[in-house]
Short mmCIF file of C-alpha atoms in Angstrom, two decimals:
data_model
loop_
_atom_site.label_atom_id
_atom_site.label_comp_id
_atom_site.label_asym_id
_atom_site.label_seq_id
_atom_site.Cartn_x
_atom_site.Cartn_y
_atom_site.Cartn_z
CA MET A 4 43.88 -5.26 -44.31
CA GLN A 5 41.34 -3.44 -42.14
CA GLY A 6 39.49 -2.29 -45.25
CA ALA A 7 39.13 -5.82 -46.52
CA VAL A 8 37.79 -7.01 -43.19
CA ALA A 9 35.38 -4.07 -43.13
CA ARG A 10 34.06 -5.00 -46.58
CA VAL A 11 33.55 -8.58 -45.44
CA CYS A 12 31.56 -7.36 -42.45
CA VAL A 13 29.43 -5.15 -44.73
CA VAL A 14 28.61 -8.10 -46.98
CA VAL A 15 27.70 -10.28 -44.00
CA ALA A 16 25.53 -7.55 -42.51
CA ALA A 17 23.75 -7.05 -45.82
CA ALA A 18 23.08 -10.78 -46.10
CA ILE A 19 21.67 -10.89 -42.58
CA LEU A 20 19.50 -7.81 -42.93
CA ASN A 21 18.11 -8.97 -46.26
CA HIS A 22 17.41 -12.49 -45.08
CA PRO A 23 13.62 -13.13 -45.27
CA LEU A 24 13.41 -14.89 -41.91
CA LEU A 25 14.32 -11.64 -40.10
CA LEU A 26 11.38 -9.79 -41.61
CA THR A 27 8.42 -11.69 -40.27
CA GLN A 28 4.78 -10.97 -40.06
CA ASP A 29 1.68 -12.54 -38.59
CA ASN A 30 3.09 -13.30 -35.14
CA GLY A 31 6.53 -14.28 -36.24
CA LYS A 32 5.61 -16.43 -39.24
CA PRO A 33 7.67 -15.97 -42.40
CA PRO A 34 6.00 -14.06 -45.23
CA ASP A 35 4.44 -15.94 -48.10
CA GLN A 36 7.06 -16.95 -50.63
CA ASP A 37 5.45 -15.79 -53.81
CA GLU A 38 7.21 -15.72 -57.15
CA GLU A 39 8.31 -12.08 -56.78
CA LEU A 40 9.93 -12.69 -53.40
CA MET A 41 11.71 -15.81 -54.64
CA ALA A 42 13.03 -13.89 -57.65
CA ARG A 43 14.38 -11.10 -55.40
CA MET A 44 16.02 -13.65 -53.12
CA GLN A 45 17.74 -15.34 -56.05
CA GLU A 46 18.92 -11.98 -57.42
CA HIS A 47 20.24 -10.96 -54.00
CA GLU A 48 22.01 -14.27 -53.60
CA GLU A 49 23.69 -13.84 -56.97
CA ARG A 50 24.95 -10.36 -55.94
CA LEU A 51 26.39 -11.81 -52.75
CA ARG A 52 28.21 -14.47 -54.74
CA ARG A 53 29.76 -11.83 -57.03
CA GLU A 54 30.80 -9.69 -54.06
CA GLN A 55 32.31 -12.67 -52.32
CA ALA A 56 34.26 -13.61 -55.45
CA ARG A 57 35.63 -10.05 -55.70
CA LEU A 58 36.68 -10.10 -52.05
CA ASP A 59 38.41 -13.43 -52.56
CA ARG A 60 40.47 -11.97 -55.40
CA GLU A 61 41.47 -8.93 -53.32
CA LEU A 62 42.36 -11.05 -50.32
CA SER A 63 44.47 -13.36 -52.43
CA GLN A 64 46.41 -10.29 -53.71
CA LEU A 65 46.91 -9.10 -50.13
CA ASP A 66 48.22 -12.51 -49.14
CA SER A 67 50.78 -12.42 -51.96
CA GLU A 68 51.89 -8.86 -51.04
CA GLN A 69 52.17 -9.59 -47.31
CA GLY A 70 53.91 -12.92 -47.60
CA GLU A 71 56.65 -11.76 -45.22
CA ALA A 72 54.50 -9.49 -43.07
CA ASP A 73 54.03 -9.71 -39.32
CA PRO A 74 52.71 -13.20 -38.34
CA GLY A 75 50.27 -11.58 -35.92
CA GLU A 76 48.47 -9.81 -38.75
CA GLY A 77 48.20 -13.13 -40.67
CA TYR A 78 46.67 -14.84 -37.68
CA SER A 79 44.28 -11.91 -37.27
CA TRP A 80 43.17 -12.31 -40.88
CA TYR A 81 42.56 -16.05 -40.40
CA PHE A 82 40.51 -15.27 -37.31
CA TRP A 83 38.28 -12.78 -39.15
CA SER A 84 37.92 -15.19 -42.08
CA ALA A 85 36.75 -17.92 -39.73
CA VAL A 86 34.24 -15.54 -38.13
CA SER A 87 32.91 -14.53 -41.54
CA PHE A 88 32.57 -18.15 -42.63
CA ALA A 89 30.70 -19.01 -39.42
CA VAL A 90 28.25 -16.15 -39.98
CA PHE A 91 27.65 -17.17 -43.59
CA PHE A 92 27.12 -20.78 -42.50
CA ALA A 93 24.60 -19.69 -39.85
CA VAL A 94 22.70 -17.65 -42.44
CA GLU A 95 22.52 -20.60 -44.84
CA VAL A 96 21.35 -22.93 -42.07
CA CYS A 97 18.60 -20.50 -41.16
CA ARG A 98 17.64 -20.29 -44.82
CA ALA A 99 16.70 -24.01 -44.96
CA PRO A 100 13.40 -23.74 -43.05
CA ALA A 101 12.20 -21.18 -45.58
CA GLY A 102 11.93 -23.91 -48.21
CA THR A 103 11.35 -26.97 -46.06
CA ASP A 104 9.46 -27.82 -42.91
CA ALA A 105 10.88 -29.35 -39.78
CA ASP A 106 7.91 -31.67 -39.59
CA PRO A 107 8.44 -34.81 -41.73
CA HIS A 108 4.82 -34.49 -42.90
CA PRO A 109 4.69 -31.11 -44.67
CA VAL A 110 1.40 -31.85 -46.42
CA GLU A 111 -0.42 -32.16 -43.12
CA ASP A 112 1.11 -28.92 -41.81
CA GLU A 113 0.02 -27.15 -44.96
CA ASP A 114 -3.46 -28.57 -44.49
CA GLU A 115 -3.56 -27.32 -40.91
CA ARG A 116 -2.64 -23.78 -42.03
CA GLY A 117 -5.34 -23.90 -44.68
CA SER A 118 -8.90 -25.09 -44.74
CA HIS A 119 -8.18 -28.78 -45.36
CA VAL A 120 -9.29 -31.43 -42.89
CA THR A 121 -6.66 -33.74 -41.45
CA PRO A 122 -7.02 -36.98 -39.47
CA ARG A 123 -6.34 -34.99 -36.30
CA THR A 124 -8.93 -32.31 -37.04
CA VAL A 125 -11.74 -34.31 -38.68
CA ALA A 126 -14.93 -33.91 -36.66
CA LEU A 127 -15.76 -37.31 -35.15
CA ASP A 128 -18.69 -37.05 -32.79
CA LYS A 129 -18.39 -39.86 -30.23
CA ASP A 130 -22.11 -40.54 -30.13
CA VAL A 131 -22.40 -40.66 -33.92
CA LEU A 132 -19.29 -42.86 -34.16
CA SER A 133 -20.58 -45.23 -31.49
CA ASP A 134 -23.99 -45.43 -33.17
CA PHE A 135 -22.36 -45.99 -36.54
CA CYS A 136 -20.13 -48.80 -35.24
CA ASP A 137 -23.04 -50.52 -33.50
CA LYS A 138 -25.26 -50.44 -36.59
CA CYS A 139 -22.39 -51.40 -38.89
CA ALA A 140 -21.23 -54.29 -36.71
CA TYR A 141 -24.78 -55.61 -36.24
CA ALA A 142 -25.59 -55.53 -39.97
CA SER A 143 -22.24 -57.13 -40.87
CA ALA A 144 -22.37 -59.92 -38.30
CA ARG A 145 -25.93 -60.77 -39.31
CA ASN A 146 -25.05 -61.14 -42.99
CA HIS A 147 -21.55 -62.58 -42.84
CA TRP A 148 -22.37 -65.95 -41.34
CA ARG A 149 -25.26 -66.55 -43.76
CA VAL A 150 -23.23 -65.57 -46.82
CA ARG A 151 -20.20 -67.59 -45.70
CA ASP A 152 -22.38 -70.65 -45.18
CA PHE A 153 -24.00 -70.29 -48.60
CA VAL A 154 -20.76 -69.56 -50.47
CA GLY A 155 -19.02 -72.47 -48.74
CA GLY A 156 -21.64 -74.93 -49.99
CA PHE A 157 -21.73 -73.41 -53.47
CA ALA A 158 -17.93 -73.40 -53.76
CA GLY A 159 -17.71 -77.05 -52.69
CA GLU A 160 -20.24 -78.11 -55.34
CA LEU A 161 -18.53 -76.02 -58.01
CA ALA A 162 -15.07 -77.39 -57.12
CA ASP A 163 -16.33 -80.98 -57.39
CA SER A 164 -17.89 -80.24 -60.76
CA LEU A 165 -14.71 -78.48 -61.87
CA ARG A 166 -12.65 -81.56 -61.02
CA ASN A 167 -15.00 -83.70 -63.11
CA VAL A 168 -14.74 -81.32 -66.03
CA CYS A 169 -10.96 -81.20 -65.91
CA ASP A 170 -9.47 -84.49 -67.09
CA GLY A 171 -6.71 -85.24 -64.59
CA ARG A 172 -4.70 -87.19 -67.16
CA ALA A 173 -4.35 -84.28 -69.57
CA ASP A 174 -5.67 -81.21 -67.74
CA MET A 175 -4.87 -79.37 -64.54
CA GLU A 176 -5.93 -80.83 -61.19
CA VAL A 177 -8.08 -78.44 -59.14
CA GLY A 178 -7.97 -78.49 -55.33
CA ASP A 179 -10.44 -77.29 -52.71
CA PHE A 180 -11.28 -73.59 -52.74
CA VAL A 181 -9.86 -71.43 -49.91
CA GLY A 182 -11.86 -68.49 -48.56
CA ILE A 183 -9.90 -65.25 -48.02
CA GLY A 184 -10.55 -61.57 -47.56
CA SER A 185 -13.05 -59.32 -45.84
CA VAL A 186 -16.11 -61.58 -45.59
CA PHE A 187 -14.12 -64.47 -44.12
CA GLU A 188 -12.30 -62.03 -41.79
CA SER A 189 -15.60 -60.43 -40.69
CA TRP A 190 -14.93 -56.81 -41.65
CA GLU A 191 -16.76 -56.47 -44.97
CA VAL A 192 -19.27 -53.59 -45.00
CA GLY A 193 -22.02 -52.86 -47.49
CA GLU A 194 -24.05 -54.74 -50.04
CA PRO A 195 -23.70 -56.77 -52.09
CA LEU A 196 -21.10 -58.72 -50.12
CA THR A 197 -18.04 -59.85 -52.06
CA CYS A 198 -16.47 -63.22 -51.28
CA ASP A 199 -12.94 -63.97 -52.48
CA LEU A 200 -11.92 -67.59 -53.07
CA ILE A 201 -8.58 -69.05 -54.11
CA ALA A 202 -8.75 -72.05 -56.45
CA PRO A 203 -5.39 -73.88 -56.32
CA PHE A 204 -4.46 -76.10 -59.25
CA LEU A 205 -1.63 -78.51 -60.02
CA PRO A 206 -0.29 -79.96 -63.26
CA PRO A 207 -1.04 -83.61 -64.00
CA GLY A 208 1.59 -86.17 -63.14
CA PRO A 209 4.44 -86.59 -63.75
CA TYR A 210 4.76 -82.81 -64.12
CA SER A 211 5.37 -80.17 -61.47
CA PHE A 212 5.90 -76.43 -61.01
CA GLN A 213 9.17 -74.69 -60.24
CA PHE A 214 9.04 -71.30 -58.52
CA HIS A 215 11.12 -68.13 -58.61
CA LEU A 216 10.12 -65.65 -55.91
CA TRP A 217 10.92 -61.94 -56.40
CA CYS A 218 10.09 -59.95 -53.28
CA GLY A 219 12.68 -57.27 -53.98
CA PRO A 220 15.29 -56.18 -56.54
CA ARG A 221 16.82 -59.33 -57.96
CA ARG A 222 19.34 -59.83 -60.72
CA ASP A 223 17.60 -62.93 -61.98
CA ALA A 224 14.24 -61.12 -62.31
CA ALA A 225 12.97 -59.98 -65.67
CA PRO A 226 13.19 -56.26 -66.50
CA HIS A 227 10.39 -54.10 -65.03
CA THR A 228 9.34 -56.95 -62.75
CA PRO A 229 7.14 -55.52 -59.99
CA PRO A 230 8.11 -56.52 -56.45
CA GLY A 231 6.07 -59.12 -54.63
CA CYS A 232 5.75 -61.33 -57.69
CA GLY A 233 7.22 -64.57 -58.92
CA GLY A 234 7.63 -66.82 -61.91
CA ILE A 235 6.25 -70.34 -62.42
CA LYS A 236 7.82 -72.86 -64.78
CA MET A 237 6.50 -76.21 -65.90
CA SER A 238 8.88 -79.11 -65.41
CA ARG A 239 8.84 -82.89 -65.67
CA LEU A 240 9.64 -85.05 -62.67
CA GLY A 241 12.95 -86.83 -63.20
CA GLU A 242 14.11 -84.74 -66.14
CA GLU A 243 16.97 -83.38 -64.04
CA GLU A 244 18.48 -86.83 -63.57
CA GLU A 245 22.13 -86.80 -64.58
CA GLY A 246 23.15 -89.01 -67.46
CA CYS A 247 19.62 -89.52 -68.88
CA ILE A 248 18.75 -87.64 -72.07
CA CYS A 249 15.99 -89.88 -73.36
CA GLY A 250 13.39 -87.16 -72.79
CA SER A 251 15.29 -84.64 -74.86
CA PRO A 252 13.45 -83.53 -78.03
CA ASP A 253 16.74 -83.76 -79.95
CA MET A 254 16.90 -87.54 -79.56
CA GLY A 255 15.50 -89.76 -82.26
CA GLU A 256 12.56 -92.13 -81.85
CA ASP A 257 14.74 -95.25 -82.17
CA VAL A 258 16.78 -94.47 -79.04
CA LEU A 259 16.46 -97.15 -76.36
CA CYS A 260 16.75 -96.00 -72.75
CA MET A 261 17.84 -98.52 -70.12
CA LEU A 262 16.39 -96.40 -67.26
CA HIS A 263 12.89 -95.65 -68.56
CA ARG A 264 10.42 -97.89 -70.36
CA GLU A 265 8.88 -96.95 -73.66
CA ASP A 266 5.55 -96.13 -71.99
CA ASP A 267 7.16 -94.20 -69.12
CA PRO A 268 5.46 -90.82 -68.54
CA LEU A 269 8.86 -89.15 -68.74
CA LYS A 270 8.93 -89.81 -72.48
CA LYS A 271 5.66 -87.94 -73.06
CA GLU A 272 5.76 -84.39 -74.36
CA LEU A 273 5.45 -81.54 -71.87
CA PRO A 274 1.97 -79.90 -71.94
CA LEU A 275 2.71 -76.28 -72.81
CA GLU A 276 -0.81 -75.07 -73.71
CA LEU A 277 -0.88 -72.81 -70.64
CA CYS A 278 2.70 -71.54 -71.01
CA CYS A 279 4.09 -68.48 -72.74
CA VAL A 280 5.14 -68.90 -76.36
CA ASP A 281 8.35 -70.92 -76.77
CA THR A 282 8.91 -71.08 -73.00
CA ARG A 283 7.93 -73.18 -70.03
CA SER A 284 6.75 -70.15 -68.02
CA LEU A 285 3.13 -70.37 -66.96
CA ALA A 286 1.13 -67.59 -68.67
CA LYS A 287 -1.57 -65.88 -66.63
CA GLU A 288 -3.57 -64.87 -69.69
CA ARG A 289 -3.84 -68.44 -70.91
CA VAL A 290 -4.61 -69.73 -67.42
CA VAL A 291 -7.43 -67.19 -67.07
CA LYS A 292 -9.02 -68.28 -70.35
CA TRP A 293 -8.69 -71.95 -69.43
CA PHE A 294 -10.20 -71.32 -66.01
CA GLN A 295 -13.14 -69.32 -67.38
CA LEU A 296 -14.05 -72.07 -69.81
CA SER A 297 -13.69 -74.71 -67.13
CA VAL A 298 -15.87 -72.79 -64.64
CA THR A 299 -18.53 -72.23 -67.30
CA ARG A 300 -18.65 -75.93 -68.12
CA ALA A 301 -18.65 -76.86 -64.42
CA TRP A 302 -21.57 -74.53 -63.66
CA ARG A 303 -23.63 -75.95 -66.51
CA ARG A 304 -23.28 -79.39 -64.96
CA ILE A 305 -24.82 -78.29 -61.63
CA SER A 306 -26.98 -75.29 -62.56
CA HIS A 307 -30.16 -77.39 -62.46
CA LYS A 308 -29.72 -77.84 -58.70
CA TYR A 309 -30.12 -74.14 -57.94
CA ASP A 310 -32.78 -71.53 -58.54
CA PHE A 311 -30.49 -68.51 -58.90
CA GLU A 312 -28.64 -66.94 -61.83
CA VAL A 313 -24.84 -66.90 -62.22
CA THR A 314 -23.11 -64.51 -64.63
CA PHE A 315 -19.52 -63.34 -65.24
CA ARG A 316 -18.96 -59.74 -64.08
CA HIS A 317 -15.55 -59.18 -65.75
CA LEU A 318 -14.31 -61.01 -68.80
CA ASP A 319 -10.70 -60.16 -67.93
CA ALA A 320 -10.97 -61.76 -64.48
CA ALA A 321 -10.92 -65.52 -64.25
CA GLY A 322 -13.89 -66.23 -61.98
CA ALA A 323 -15.62 -62.93 -61.19
CA LEU A 324 -19.17 -64.22 -60.70
CA LYS A 325 -22.40 -62.51 -59.72
CA ILE A 326 -25.05 -64.66 -58.08
CA ARG A 327 -28.51 -63.10 -58.26
CA PHE A 328 -31.44 -64.59 -56.36
CA ARG A 329 -35.11 -64.33 -57.25
CA SER A 330 -35.61 -61.89 -54.39
CA GLY A 331 -33.28 -59.44 -56.14
CA LYS A 332 -30.46 -59.89 -53.62
CA ALA A 333 -27.00 -60.55 -55.03
CA VAL A 334 -23.68 -61.94 -53.85
CA LEU A 335 -20.40 -61.33 -55.66
CA VAL A 336 -17.84 -64.13 -55.80
CA ASN A 337 -14.25 -63.84 -57.02
CA ILE A 338 -12.75 -67.26 -57.75
CA ILE A 339 -9.04 -66.73 -58.41
CA PRO A 340 -6.88 -69.46 -59.99
CA ALA A 341 -3.72 -69.90 -57.97
CA VAL A 342 -0.64 -72.05 -57.56
CA ARG A 343 0.47 -72.97 -54.07
CA PHE A 344 4.02 -71.92 -53.23
CA GLU A 345 5.75 -75.14 -52.20
CA ASP A 346 4.29 -76.46 -48.91
CA THR A 347 3.14 -73.08 -47.56
CA ASP A 348 -0.12 -71.13 -47.47
CA ALA A 349 1.30 -68.52 -49.84
CA TYR A 350 -0.15 -68.58 -53.35
CA PHE A 351 0.80 -67.25 -56.75
CA VAL A 352 -2.47 -65.76 -58.04
CA SER A 353 -3.51 -64.62 -61.48
CA HIS A 354 -4.64 -61.29 -60.03
CA PHE A 355 -5.74 -59.65 -56.82
CA PRO A 356 -9.49 -59.11 -56.38
CA ALA A 357 -9.18 -55.33 -56.73
CA ASP A 358 -7.16 -55.60 -59.96
CA CYS A 359 -9.83 -57.26 -62.11
CA GLY A 360 -7.19 -58.52 -64.48
CA THR A 361 -5.18 -55.27 -64.67
CA GLY A 362 -2.26 -56.37 -62.50
CA SER A 363 1.29 -57.34 -63.43
CA PRO A 364 2.01 -58.59 -66.97
CA ASP A 365 2.99 -62.12 -67.98
CA PRO A 366 4.82 -64.10 -66.77
CA CYS A 367 4.83 -62.33 -63.36
CA TRP A 368 2.44 -63.90 -60.86
CA PRO A 369 1.55 -61.80 -57.79
CA VAL A 370 2.09 -63.48 -54.44
CA SER A 371 -0.92 -63.54 -52.12
CA LEU A 372 -0.37 -63.88 -48.37
CA ALA A 373 -4.07 -63.49 -47.57
CA VAL A 374 -4.20 -66.75 -45.61
CA TYR A 375 -1.43 -65.54 -43.30
CA GLU A 376 -3.09 -62.13 -42.98
CA GLY A 377 -6.28 -63.84 -41.82
CA SER A 378 -4.22 -65.88 -39.36
CA LEU A 379 -2.61 -62.68 -38.06
CA LEU A 380 -6.01 -61.07 -37.44
CA GLU A 381 -7.17 -64.22 -35.68
CA HIS A 382 -3.99 -64.19 -33.60
CA PHE A 383 -4.65 -60.62 -32.46
CA SER A 384 -8.31 -61.35 -31.71
CA LYS A 385 -7.08 -63.66 -28.95
CA LEU A 386 -4.82 -60.99 -27.44
CA LEU A 387 -6.98 -57.87 -27.69
CA PRO A 388 -9.53 -56.86 -25.05
CA PRO A 389 -13.15 -58.07 -25.36
CA ASN A 390 -15.15 -56.07 -27.90
CA SER A 391 -11.94 -54.60 -29.28
CA CYS A 392 -12.25 -51.75 -31.77
CA HIS A 393 -9.76 -52.83 -34.45
CA LEU A 394 -12.36 -54.26 -36.85
CA HIS A 395 -14.71 -51.34 -36.16
CA CYS A 396 -11.95 -48.95 -37.26
CA LEU A 397 -11.33 -50.90 -40.45
CA GLN A 398 -15.04 -51.14 -41.21
CA THR A 399 -15.45 -47.40 -40.73
CA VAL A 400 -12.57 -46.45 -43.03
CA THR A 401 -13.56 -48.94 -45.75
CA PHE A 402 -17.15 -47.69 -45.57
CA LEU A 403 -16.00 -44.08 -46.02
CA HIS A 404 -13.68 -45.10 -48.85
CA ARG A 405 -16.45 -46.97 -50.68
CA LYS A 406 -18.93 -44.10 -50.30
CA GLN A 407 -16.38 -41.56 -51.50
CA ALA A 408 -15.50 -43.74 -54.51
CA ALA A 409 -19.19 -43.77 -55.42
CA LEU A 410 -19.15 -39.95 -55.39
CA THR A 411 -15.86 -39.16 -57.14
CA GLY A 412 -14.91 -42.41 -58.86
CA PRO A 413 -12.16 -44.96 -58.22
CA SER A 414 -8.65 -44.00 -57.12
CA GLY A 415 -5.31 -45.62 -56.41
CA LEU A 416 -6.43 -46.44 -52.85
CA THR A 417 -7.98 -49.85 -52.17
CA ASN A 418 -9.43 -51.68 -49.19
CA TYR A 419 -6.28 -53.78 -49.14
CA HIS A 420 -4.19 -50.67 -48.46
CA LEU A 421 -6.48 -49.81 -45.56
CA LYS A 422 -6.25 -53.34 -44.17
CA THR A 423 -2.45 -53.23 -44.47
CA ALA A 424 -2.36 -49.99 -42.49
CA LEU A 425 -4.42 -51.61 -39.73
CA LEU A 426 -2.07 -54.60 -39.59
CA HIS A 427 0.89 -52.25 -39.16
CA LEU A 428 -0.85 -50.53 -36.26
CA LEU A 429 -1.73 -53.85 -34.64
CA LEU A 430 1.92 -54.88 -34.85
CA THR A 431 3.19 -51.67 -33.25
CA LYS A 432 0.62 -50.82 -30.57
CA ARG A 433 -0.01 -52.65 -27.31
CA PRO A 434 -3.10 -54.91 -27.25
CA SER A 435 -4.51 -52.93 -24.30
CA GLU A 436 -4.77 -49.84 -26.55
CA TRP A 437 -7.51 -51.42 -28.67
CA GLY A 438 -10.31 -51.39 -26.11
CA ALA A 439 -13.88 -50.44 -27.01
CA ASP A 440 -13.43 -47.01 -25.42
CA ALA A 441 -10.47 -46.20 -27.71
CA THR A 442 -12.36 -46.34 -31.02
CA GLU A 443 -12.00 -42.64 -31.81
CA ARG A 444 -8.27 -42.53 -31.03
CA ARG A 445 -7.47 -45.67 -33.00
CA LEU A 446 -9.60 -44.48 -35.92
CA ARG A 447 -7.61 -41.25 -36.05
CA ASP A 448 -4.41 -43.30 -35.88
CA LEU A 449 -5.55 -45.41 -38.82
CA LEU A 450 -6.53 -42.38 -40.89
CA GLY A 451 -3.25 -40.69 -39.96
CA PHE A 452 -1.23 -43.75 -40.98
CA VAL A 453 -2.91 -43.86 -44.39
CA HIS A 454 -2.48 -40.09 -44.75
CA ALA A 455 1.25 -40.28 -43.98
CA SER A 456 1.70 -43.25 -46.33
CA LEU A 457 0.11 -41.32 -49.19
CA ARG A 458 2.32 -38.31 -48.54
CA GLU A 459 5.44 -40.47 -48.56
CA LYS A 460 4.16 -42.71 -51.40
CA ARG A 461 5.29 -45.64 -49.31
CA LEU A 462 3.21 -48.38 -47.66
CA HIS A 463 5.12 -51.56 -46.99
CA HIS A 464 3.44 -54.94 -47.08
CA ALA A 465 2.60 -55.95 -43.52
CA LEU A 466 4.21 -59.40 -43.76
CA VAL A 467 6.98 -59.27 -46.37
CA GLY A 468 10.33 -58.52 -44.77
CA ASN A 469 8.71 -57.75 -41.40
CA ARG A 470 10.41 -59.45 -38.47
CA ASN A 471 7.78 -58.08 -36.07
CA VAL A 472 5.19 -60.59 -37.26
CA PRO A 473 4.63 -63.18 -34.49
CA GLU A 474 6.12 -66.57 -35.17
CA GLU A 475 2.76 -68.17 -34.33
CA VAL A 476 1.49 -66.96 -37.71
CA ARG A 477 4.10 -69.22 -39.39
CA VAL A 478 5.01 -66.90 -42.26
CA PRO A 479 7.60 -68.69 -44.46
CA GLU A 480 11.19 -67.66 -43.83
CA ALA A 481 11.62 -66.74 -47.50
CA ILE A 482 8.90 -64.10 -47.00
CA ARG A 483 10.13 -62.86 -43.62
CA ALA A 484 13.70 -62.47 -44.87
CA ALA A 485 12.74 -60.76 -48.13
CA GLN A 486 13.08 -57.05 -48.78
CA PRO A 487 9.98 -54.95 -47.94
CA VAL A 488 7.51 -54.42 -50.76
CA ASN A 489 6.02 -50.95 -51.32
CA LEU A 490 2.33 -51.33 -52.14
CA LEU A 491 2.18 -47.71 -53.38
CA GLN A 492 5.06 -48.08 -55.82
CA GLY A 493 2.64 -47.67 -58.73
CA LEU A 494 1.82 -44.11 -57.63
CA VAL A 495 5.44 -42.92 -57.60
CA LEU A 496 5.63 -42.19 -61.33
CA GLN A 497 1.91 -41.69 -62.01
CA ARG A 498 1.59 -38.08 -60.89
CA LYS A 499 -1.99 -37.54 -62.06
CA ARG A 500 -3.23 -40.71 -60.42
CA TYR A 501 -1.34 -39.86 -57.25
CA ALA A 502 -2.89 -36.40 -57.13
CA ALA A 503 -6.35 -37.91 -57.69
CA THR A 504 -5.75 -40.42 -54.89
CA VAL A 505 -4.68 -37.73 -52.43
CA GLY A 506 -7.67 -35.63 -53.43
CA HIS A 507 -9.94 -38.65 -52.94
CA PHE A 508 -8.64 -39.18 -49.41
CA ASP A 509 -8.88 -35.49 -48.48
CA GLU A 510 -12.44 -35.33 -49.75
CA MET A 511 -13.26 -38.49 -47.82
CA LEU A 512 -12.07 -36.85 -44.60
CA ARG A 513 -14.23 -33.79 -45.24
CA ASN A 514 -17.31 -35.92 -45.92
CA ALA A 515 -16.74 -38.43 -43.11
CA PRO A 516 -19.05 -36.89 -40.45
CA ALA A 517 -21.97 -36.48 -42.87
CA LEU A 518 -21.56 -39.99 -44.33
CA MET A 519 -21.56 -41.65 -40.91
CA ARG A 520 -24.61 -39.68 -39.72
CA GLU A 521 -26.47 -40.59 -42.91
CA TYR A 522 -25.62 -44.28 -42.54
CA ALA A 523 -26.75 -44.43 -38.90
CA ARG A 524 -30.00 -42.63 -39.78
CA THR A 525 -30.68 -44.98 -42.70
CA GLN A 526 -30.09 -48.02 -40.54
CA ARG A 527 -32.62 -46.79 -38.00
CA GLN A 528 -35.24 -46.24 -40.69
CA HIS A 529 -34.45 -49.32 -42.82
CA PRO A 530 -32.56 -51.96 -40.76
CA THR A 531 -31.94 -54.18 -43.80
CA ALA A 532 -30.56 -51.45 -46.07
CA ASP A 533 -26.94 -50.44 -46.50
#
């Protein structure tokens, strides 16, 4: 009995003495876990398993031989077994930190041990940052109001011409354009400015749209349906009336209906030119082609009134226009066909501005809550201190992102991700924390939030499924009660793109001080330049 216990103690002692955490170097830090060390650890662990199995067999034989032995010795054996188990458990618990980190953000800890720059260590000179924000805010405010005024007039003229081009009796009915995004929210930085407009359309009477919203995993959603999308189906008003089948295509022409006249619109065929093949689901690809042709025809009707040139920038995007003036200046306009979701300010759009037609496939229509996001920013502008720094922080990060993209190419990170991160911070921090003197701290918070989101591959939409959004914004209950939508879901399975995105962000942090100094210097030398 004593021999068995002694062998158990020897095994435990060997496990403890050979544990890598007990042999530290560099002021108590564990040694680097190279491949050779990991191989020796695995080999040692396998030997311990074999030794433990042999001891178990011997102990089981002792138990069978001493079945009627003194009860005190049995209790003594149970006591030593419990002690041995406790020691083994402690060793295994201590082993966990060797492979994982207690901090939930291991990438940042690794960066801090190495030469990488993190949001907490990036060099942000207060004078340079203040100068940058002043120049950036001045240039933006000076251009935004002029561009908004021009685009508003141009969009109104184009919408009127578009309504004249589209025959309301057989074509879609186009409503007034709605301005969304950075220019209309006063945080766009750089030239040329890009204005995003939503162009809502409706089917001609007596037809209507039926909606299916998918903001999370749903059984009724099509396979591989991305979250935050929905489906749109064409329907005829009154076709759901019980007992009336006169509109059915299976009925003959000589059927007389006592509820509907012969010339009743219900008896007309459903216009399916913009729907997917053999379905009533509205097809984005067909809508985009219809909208491009309609915009082209509408511009030709009014082009003689203006002395600038309008061209399409992307053939895959519905209304990606470039307006070039004689002076050489240019303004980019994204006119996005959309369907209004019931009586709300949420819209099903053909694509988001950053997608350029590469978004979700048919018949999934992304849901845009840009109007509510603008309302949320306006709501906070009334609560924050005068000259608050929230838009300065967003302008700074988007400027750095745009400059870095010009150096290393596009990545999976967009301005919309950066704006979403800011909205999350606005919803969680007190309004008093956004004063003008807190620009550096809030900028580090914003960079840190984006950094953590990239590490976790998770950035939830700021409005979908978020009960912290103030009720004054009037987000529809269907959106508030939905499951959160991960805007970085596309990076989960795309390992190369994810690695490129993380590299893009890390490089942006390293270049941030130089980019801001260069911008401030350029603005002093050339006040009208970017």
